[in-house]
Amino acid sequence: MMPSELTRDTMELSSESLHAFMISLKQRNPGEPEFIQAVQEVAESLWPFLEEHPEYMEAQIMRRLTEPDRMVMFRVSWQDDSGKIQVNRGYRIQFNGAIGPYKGGLRFHPSVNLGILKFLAFEQILKNSLTGLPMGGGKGGSDFDPKGKSDTEVMKFCQSFMTELARHIGTNVDVPAGDIGVGSREIGYLFGQYRRMENEFTGTITGKGMEYGGSFIRSEATGYGCVYFAAEMLKTRDDSLAGKRCLVSGSGNVAQYTVEKLLELGAIALTVSDSSGTVLVPEGIDSEKLAFIMDLKNERRGKIKEFAEKYDLEYRPGEKPWNVPCDIAFPSATQNEIDGDDARNLVANGCIAVSEGANMPTTAAGVEVFQKAEILFGPGKAANAGGVAVSGMEMTQNSLRLSWTREELDLKLRDIMRNIHEKCVSYGREGEYVNYVKGANIAGFVKVADAMLAHGVV
Ligand code: NDP
């Protein structure tokens, strides 16, 4: 049936089906609020498009897209420094492999559970599709907390985790990377164990060190890409980042390189935070302060409060940055860190743009506030896709056994972010306003859905 042939009855049936679809999703995935939230956002913005394309409805693409290809859960036993046996749970969700090997990070954080990893893996399907590279969606991790553990304990955990994970991954199967709690140290230990077990030097993990097959600007890519995406959004309003007051949350990988790129482009990064509180830097974070933050968080693994103490800055314990007046917000810590009230604060205090470095950092209520106010709102699956894009390029370099330069990779990253922005605009334009959520969801969906149609009922 062509879109023009849709009758009113069909339309009504279809909009009823969104409701039925969500009810069935909730019944099949109890106790997984983040997964339901992520699917609901996608389904709501996709449904009118699906109604115009009955071929996707008839092939049950949404039902198939929300059911993972497979999920692996496993015990990770390891011995701590005092000789005590510890037990954690490991996971890998191989969500959708229609357009390439599963690809997505590993998160080590005590909050990790199946529902959180399913939301992340689901988002990853559409994000990876948006990059234009051949990567399916996956995610994994553990409830292990690297905080407060010695290097030896982290190594023992990583080795035990990889001993099981290794049988499920591979260069053409599934290629994990880092995420919260999994940085260069953890990737090194994971890769070391994988190589030992397989007796093969392959590109099965990305985010590797430069000495052993890593790629230039992989560490920088998510933060840089998120700032490039913000710059593209501003361009649509003949504006730029120069002189803009920016709020950054988090102080990990994404936050650090967001601040670095903002500094380079003449913007002013007013805040960083961590799970304990926020630090205010009224004159903006300069390169000396950023170097201190990087050393504090990456080497000494301390609290952001120490940054405030070192430079005599205001520290707000237990607070997020969102009530500080700003032009642009870069949430770069974790999911649901901007709720409806935070969003209202931001808008009331003059915020004109939000570029999400973290995955789903804004709640549904927060997104609604931003969209009603018609500010520029770049959802994570578009704005933070730079990280996985450079991971994809790390895979390519590993296969070709060559190394592109920093400059080549940065150019490619910029191009990819520009292309993602264009795709969002082309599917998301609503008169003068660009609905980037809708644009990213439809653009990401179409490629995966068409591949699934081509593969038949599998
Ligand atoms: P890191 O572990 O390097 O840093 C995470 C930062 O967020 C830390 O400052 C941490 O504080 C803070 N944080 C973590 N959990 C919470 C919480 N529950 N409440 C408040 N603060 C919290 O992770 P990344 O920078 O790699 O990841 C940040 C976000 O970006 C995540 O949503 C991730 O999924 C997303 N992302 C990351 C990509 C990457 O390439 N790394 C790619 C795309 C998205 P503390 O130090 O106190 O723990």
XYZ file of C-alpha atoms and ligand atoms in Angstrom:
506
model
C 0.000 0.000 0.000
C 1.371 3.449 -0.902
C 1.283 6.154 1.793
C -1.376 8.076 -0.135
C -3.659 5.034 0.009
C -3.719 4.998 3.814
C -7.291 5.372 4.938
C -8.428 7.032 8.125
C -9.181 3.565 9.515
C -5.644 2.429 8.858
C -4.281 5.538 10.547
C -6.439 4.922 13.611
C -5.442 1.281 13.722
C -1.798 2.291 13.512
C -1.987 4.830 16.288
C -3.721 2.266 18.452
C -0.864 -0.058 17.677
C 1.680 2.320 19.240
C -0.220 1.947 22.479
C -0.476 -1.826 22.049
C 3.181 -2.000 21.097
C 4.247 -0.157 24.264
C 2.009 -2.260 26.503
C 3.430 -5.439 25.093
C 6.987 -4.067 25.412
C 6.402 -3.245 29.087
C 4.964 -6.700 29.740
C 7.891 -8.450 28.119
C 10.537 -6.307 29.848
C 9.443 -5.849 33.467
C 11.669 -3.854 35.811
C 13.578 -2.182 32.971
C 12.465 1.492 33.096
C 15.466 2.875 31.178
C 14.938 0.428 28.322
C 11.229 1.279 28.151
C 12.082 5.009 28.232
C 14.558 4.696 25.361
C 12.182 2.658 23.186
C 9.228 4.911 23.973
C 11.096 8.002 22.798
C 12.056 6.286 19.559
C 8.632 4.727 18.969
C 6.754 7.979 19.561
C 8.840 9.943 17.120
C 8.908 7.109 14.550
C 5.254 6.153 14.530
C 3.920 8.790 12.117
C 6.743 7.822 9.728
C 5.866 4.138 10.124
C 2.253 4.917 9.327
C 3.419 6.309 6.023
C 5.547 3.202 5.375
C 3.352 0.164 5.986
C 6.086 -2.167 4.711
C 7.875 -1.693 8.049
C 4.666 -2.281 9.997
C 3.811 -5.434 8.058
C 7.299 -6.834 8.603
C 6.965 -6.120 12.369
C 10.253 -4.240 12.266
C 9.657 -2.399 15.553
C 8.891 -5.603 17.419
C 11.950 -7.272 15.925
C 14.142 -4.223 16.539
C 13.250 -4.163 20.238
C 13.994 -7.846 20.833
C 17.766 -8.403 21.199
C 19.449 -10.949 18.922
C 20.844 -12.424 22.138
C 21.851 -11.517 25.683
C 24.635 -13.188 27.581
C 24.852 -13.039 31.388
C 27.655 -14.640 33.300
C 29.378 -14.960 36.670
C 32.655 -13.131 37.137
C 34.570 -14.501 40.119
C 37.857 -12.961 41.183
C 40.058 -12.648 44.245
C 40.689 -9.271 45.906
C 43.970 -8.126 47.451
C 43.023 -9.528 50.847
C 42.469 -12.971 49.329
C 38.665 -12.775 49.590
C 36.584 -14.190 46.725
C 34.384 -11.616 45.019
C 31.519 -12.338 42.630
C 30.099 -9.904 40.061
C 27.740 -10.289 37.147
C 28.881 -9.784 33.554
C 26.679 -9.007 30.546
C 26.853 -8.621 26.792
C 23.775 -7.608 24.820
C 24.083 -8.319 21.085
C 21.055 -6.312 20.112
C 20.995 -5.979 16.352
C 23.563 -7.094 13.780
C 21.682 -6.246 10.556
C 24.218 -3.708 9.258
C 27.478 -4.969 10.747
C 29.214 -6.679 13.673
C 27.777 -5.722 17.064
C 29.579 -2.672 18.385
C 29.229 -0.831 21.673
C 30.995 -0.173 24.923
C 31.423 -1.977 28.221
C 30.294 -0.182 31.384
C 31.687 -1.066 34.818
C 29.560 0.654 37.464
C 27.625 -0.624 40.508
C 24.350 0.610 38.962
C 24.713 -1.660 35.910
C 21.810 -4.040 35.323
C 20.136 -5.703 32.371
C 17.649 -2.872 31.725
C 20.335 -0.172 31.634
C 22.493 -2.168 29.250
C 19.496 -2.930 27.029
C 18.682 0.778 26.784
C 22.289 1.536 25.893
C 22.479 -1.286 23.333
C 19.175 -0.216 21.757
C 20.347 3.404 21.420
C 23.588 2.093 19.971
C 21.769 0.429 17.028
C 20.451 3.757 15.731
C 23.572 5.714 16.671
C 25.862 3.324 14.810
C 23.576 3.451 11.807
C 23.725 7.270 11.827
C 27.522 7.230 11.544
C 27.159 5.664 8.080
C 29.659 2.932 9.070
C 28.831 -0.798 9.012
C 28.272 -1.454 12.710
C 25.442 -3.220 14.521
C 24.356 -2.336 18.067
C 25.568 -3.919 21.294
C 26.567 -3.061 24.844
C 27.860 -4.869 27.883
C 29.488 -4.487 31.235
C 29.288 -5.426 34.864
C 28.144 -4.197 38.261
C 31.842 -4.211 39.232
C 33.004 -0.854 40.637
C 36.600 -0.003 39.688
C 36.547 2.880 42.206
C 38.727 2.209 45.219
C 40.194 -0.972 43.708
C 43.918 -1.483 43.222
C 45.344 -1.926 39.710
C 45.897 -5.605 40.500
C 42.261 -6.075 41.505
C 41.043 -4.317 38.347
C 43.341 -6.532 36.277
C 42.121 -9.721 37.939
C 38.505 -8.686 37.408
C 39.117 -7.797 33.738
C 40.869 -11.116 33.130
C 38.040 -13.087 34.668
C 35.418 -11.034 32.791
C 37.198 -11.546 29.466
C 37.665 -15.279 30.058
C 33.918 -15.682 29.519
C 33.312 -12.751 27.146
C 35.997 -13.928 24.690
C 33.871 -16.812 23.421
C 31.104 -14.388 22.367
C 33.106 -11.685 20.537
C 35.374 -11.420 17.486
C 36.436 -9.020 14.740
C 33.486 -9.966 12.540
C 31.122 -10.823 15.379
C 31.159 -8.250 18.156
C 33.702 -5.541 18.961
C 33.439 -4.027 22.482
C 34.920 -0.689 23.621
C 34.966 1.483 26.765
C 32.205 3.398 28.558
C 31.718 4.563 32.154
C 34.370 2.924 34.336
C 36.169 1.376 31.374
C 39.041 3.568 30.272
C 42.500 2.911 28.860
C 43.636 0.856 31.882
C 40.675 -1.524 31.688
C 40.827 -1.792 27.879
C 44.515 -2.744 28.179
C 43.788 -5.561 30.635
C 40.794 -6.802 28.629
C 42.756 -6.822 25.386
C 45.742 -8.502 27.057
C 43.592 -11.391 28.254
C 41.762 -11.692 24.926
C 45.021 -11.862 22.978
C 46.429 -14.442 25.382
C 43.350 -16.640 25.075
C 42.902 -16.418 21.321
C 46.624 -16.282 20.471
C 45.701 -13.744 17.829
C 46.382 -10.048 17.455
C 43.093 -8.700 16.126
C 41.051 -5.524 16.369
C 38.380 -7.155 18.513
C 38.406 -4.327 21.057
C 38.567 -0.608 20.301
C 39.913 2.219 22.417
C 43.275 0.420 22.465
C 46.511 2.197 23.374
C 48.551 3.664 20.515
C 51.337 1.111 21.197
C 49.063 -1.818 20.399
C 46.713 -0.979 17.562
C 44.792 2.020 18.871
C 43.685 4.982 16.828
C 44.549 8.631 17.156
C 41.750 10.771 18.614
C 39.682 7.821 19.852
C 39.906 9.186 23.397
C 38.985 12.660 22.210
C 36.298 11.628 19.716
C 33.095 11.652 21.767
C 33.745 15.030 23.385
C 35.110 16.633 20.210
C 32.258 15.211 18.143
C 29.674 16.502 20.592
C 31.119 20.016 20.314
C 31.224 19.759 16.493
C 27.573 18.762 16.570
C 26.716 21.788 18.732
C 28.595 24.016 16.276
C 26.555 22.571 13.391
C 23.297 23.196 15.256
C 24.326 26.799 16.001
C 25.203 27.347 12.345
C 21.548 26.771 11.420
C 20.835 29.947 13.418
C 23.857 31.838 12.026
C 25.577 31.540 15.368
C 28.826 30.014 16.646
C 30.470 28.746 19.830
C 32.839 31.678 20.241
C 32.263 33.365 23.588
C 29.420 31.039 24.597
C 29.084 30.166 28.301
C 28.868 26.389 28.557
C 27.926 23.990 31.342
C 29.621 20.598 31.243
C 28.623 17.803 33.620
C 30.891 14.892 34.482
C 34.667 14.991 34.505
C 35.455 11.707 32.773
C 36.438 10.970 29.207
C 33.569 12.713 27.431
C 33.554 15.781 29.705
C 37.317 16.295 29.510
C 37.496 16.399 25.725
C 34.324 18.449 25.477
C 36.047 21.074 27.631
C 39.245 20.795 25.547
C 37.425 21.435 22.266
C 35.309 24.246 23.742
C 38.489 25.942 24.886
C 39.999 25.576 21.417
C 36.910 27.099 19.778
C 36.792 30.103 22.097
C 33.857 29.022 24.260
C 33.876 29.240 28.058
C 33.431 26.036 30.059
C 31.994 27.130 33.397
C 31.561 23.801 35.200
C 32.629 20.207 35.629
C 31.119 17.723 38.077
C 31.238 14.148 39.311
C 28.992 11.850 41.284
C 29.638 13.953 44.437
C 29.100 17.523 43.235
C 29.795 20.415 40.888
C 32.691 22.867 40.614
C 32.144 26.385 39.244
C 34.857 28.161 37.283
C 33.446 31.663 36.573
C 36.321 32.708 34.292
C 36.201 29.400 32.388
C 38.412 26.303 32.562
C 41.811 27.032 30.994
C 44.345 24.479 29.771
C 46.219 24.384 33.085
C 43.025 23.597 34.990
C 41.999 21.011 32.402
C 45.369 19.281 32.732
C 44.807 19.167 36.505
C 41.328 17.621 36.026
C 42.709 15.011 33.622
C 45.477 14.015 36.021
C 43.067 13.985 38.990
C 40.453 11.819 37.258
C 42.585 9.594 35.000
C 45.720 9.005 37.070
C 44.991 9.770 40.716
C 41.319 8.745 40.428
C 40.267 11.406 42.941
C 37.118 13.473 43.540
C 36.328 16.695 41.672
C 36.214 18.460 45.044
C 40.035 18.351 45.025
C 39.962 20.500 41.872
C 37.929 23.135 43.723
C 40.326 22.988 46.676
C 43.427 23.328 44.505
C 42.205 26.499 42.730
C 39.987 27.906 45.478
C 36.824 27.503 43.394
C 33.204 27.211 44.489
C 32.190 23.584 45.104
C 28.519 22.623 45.333
C 28.286 19.210 47.000
C 25.512 16.950 45.731
C 24.496 19.456 43.039
C 24.329 19.181 39.282
C 25.412 22.162 37.136
C 21.987 22.958 35.665
C 21.028 26.006 37.689
C 24.046 28.034 36.588
C 23.120 30.598 33.873
C 24.574 29.561 30.511
C 24.171 29.598 26.726
C 24.795 25.903 26.050
C 24.660 22.696 28.107
C 26.761 19.582 27.493
C 25.464 16.814 29.787
C 28.370 14.342 29.780
C 27.992 12.177 32.895
C 25.142 9.660 32.818
C 21.509 8.876 31.945
C 18.610 10.972 33.292
C 20.819 13.690 34.771
C 18.556 16.494 33.420
C 14.957 16.189 34.597
C 11.984 18.461 33.848
C 12.928 20.963 36.576
C 16.560 21.104 35.461
C 15.414 21.682 31.882
C 13.098 24.509 32.977
C 15.985 26.057 34.937
C 18.246 25.890 31.921
C 15.707 27.483 29.597
C 14.771 30.182 32.133
C 18.466 30.999 32.599
C 19.040 31.611 28.894
C 20.207 28.240 27.541
C 19.809 28.158 23.736
C 21.274 24.727 22.975
C 21.887 21.302 24.513
C 24.271 18.790 22.961
C 24.148 15.423 24.731
C 27.570 13.842 25.301
C 26.128 11.196 27.607
C 23.543 8.606 26.570
C 19.956 9.650 27.327
C 21.001 12.263 29.930
C 17.652 14.071 29.570
C 14.420 12.558 30.863
C 11.313 12.540 28.643
C 9.934 15.494 30.659
C 13.170 17.414 30.093
C 13.138 16.760 26.347
C 9.586 18.053 26.194
C 10.625 21.293 27.905
C 13.485 21.842 25.436
C 11.320 21.089 22.431
C 8.474 23.319 23.586
C 10.962 26.152 24.084
C 12.301 25.339 20.566
C 15.911 25.478 21.690
C 18.500 23.491 19.733
C 18.451 20.007 21.238
C 20.908 17.383 19.935
C 20.074 13.928 21.363
C 22.920 11.656 22.399
C 22.494 9.142 19.627
C 23.418 11.910 17.161
C 25.582 14.268 19.225
C 27.808 11.664 20.886
C 28.196 9.350 17.879
C 31.735 10.633 17.256
C 33.173 8.109 19.723
C 31.810 5.040 18.030
C 32.586 6.564 14.615
C 36.285 6.734 15.460
C 36.014 3.243 16.981
C 34.707 2.134 13.578
C 37.733 3.793 12.000
C 39.997 2.009 14.486
C 38.524 -1.272 13.193
C 39.224 -0.203 9.611
C 42.821 0.748 10.416
C 43.340 -2.585 12.220
C 41.995 -4.519 9.207
C 44.185 -2.562 6.800
C 47.128 -2.719 9.221
C 47.832 0.968 8.894
C 47.460 4.090 10.950
C 45.837 7.310 9.828
C 47.198 10.584 11.198
C 45.532 12.656 13.878
C 44.680 15.319 11.276
C 43.144 12.798 8.842
C 41.013 11.321 11.596
C 39.874 14.679 12.924
C 38.766 15.665 9.413
C 36.880 12.389 9.025
C 35.258 12.909 12.444
C 34.145 16.414 11.484
C 32.711 15.096 8.212
C 30.818 12.343 10.006
C 29.359 14.775 12.557
C 28.359 17.151 9.745
C 26.691 14.273 7.864
C 24.821 13.128 10.954
C 23.628 16.690 11.470
C 22.447 16.892 7.851
C 20.543 13.612 8.181
C 18.855 14.886 11.359
C 17.842 18.106 9.602
C 16.512 16.341 6.531
C 14.258 13.980 8.532
C 13.572 16.329 11.439
C 12.576 19.646 9.893
C 9.223 20.931 11.142
C 8.809 24.316 9.478
C 11.491 26.596 10.894
C 12.237 24.238 13.763
C 14.484 21.180 13.528
C 13.320 18.296 15.693
C 16.683 16.530 16.040
C 15.153 13.715 18.111
C 12.780 12.797 15.326
C 15.449 13.340 12.668
C 18.020 11.119 14.398
C 15.505 8.373 15.129
C 14.141 8.179 11.589
C 17.511 8.524 9.852
C 19.061 5.863 12.097
C 16.067 3.570 11.755
C 15.708 3.568 7.954
C 19.083 1.981 7.185
C 18.702 -0.776 9.787
C 15.061 -1.444 8.880
C 15.853 -1.702 5.164
C 18.674 -4.156 5.898
C 16.264 -6.214 8.017
C 13.695 -6.228 5.211
C 16.383 -7.386 2.786
C 17.382 -10.247 5.096
C 13.878 -11.690 5.256
C 12.291 -13.062 8.398
C 15.311 -13.810 10.600
P 33.756 8.091 32.574
O 33.694 6.919 33.464
O 35.057 8.479 31.978
O 33.180 9.390 33.331
C 31.900 9.412 33.848
C 31.676 10.716 34.577
O 30.307 10.821 34.940
C 32.462 10.819 35.880
O 32.737 12.159 36.147
C 31.471 10.255 36.906
O 31.696 10.718 38.227
C 30.165 10.801 36.366
N 29.067 9.895 36.722
C 28.947 8.585 36.421
N 27.811 8.077 36.933
C 27.216 9.101 37.578
C 26.006 9.220 38.294
N 25.186 8.173 38.460
N 25.698 10.449 38.817
C 26.535 11.508 38.648
N 27.683 11.452 37.966
C 28.010 10.276 37.431
O 32.649 7.834 31.434
P 32.518 8.483 29.984
O 32.960 9.909 30.034
O 33.132 7.572 29.020
O 30.950 8.403 29.751
C 30.053 9.449 30.141
C 28.740 9.309 29.390
O 29.000 9.384 27.983
C 27.997 7.990 29.585
O 26.617 8.223 29.490
C 28.446 7.165 28.386
O 27.522 6.136 28.068
C 28.469 8.256 27.329
N 29.260 7.945 26.142
C 30.599 7.678 26.254
C 31.338 7.434 25.119
C 32.816 7.244 25.166
O 33.435 7.222 24.094
N 33.436 7.137 26.317
C 30.698 7.367 23.794
C 29.310 7.772 23.777
C 28.632 8.020 24.931
P 32.664 9.890 39.215
O 34.058 10.171 38.761
O 32.373 10.414 40.573
O 32.268 8.460 39.058
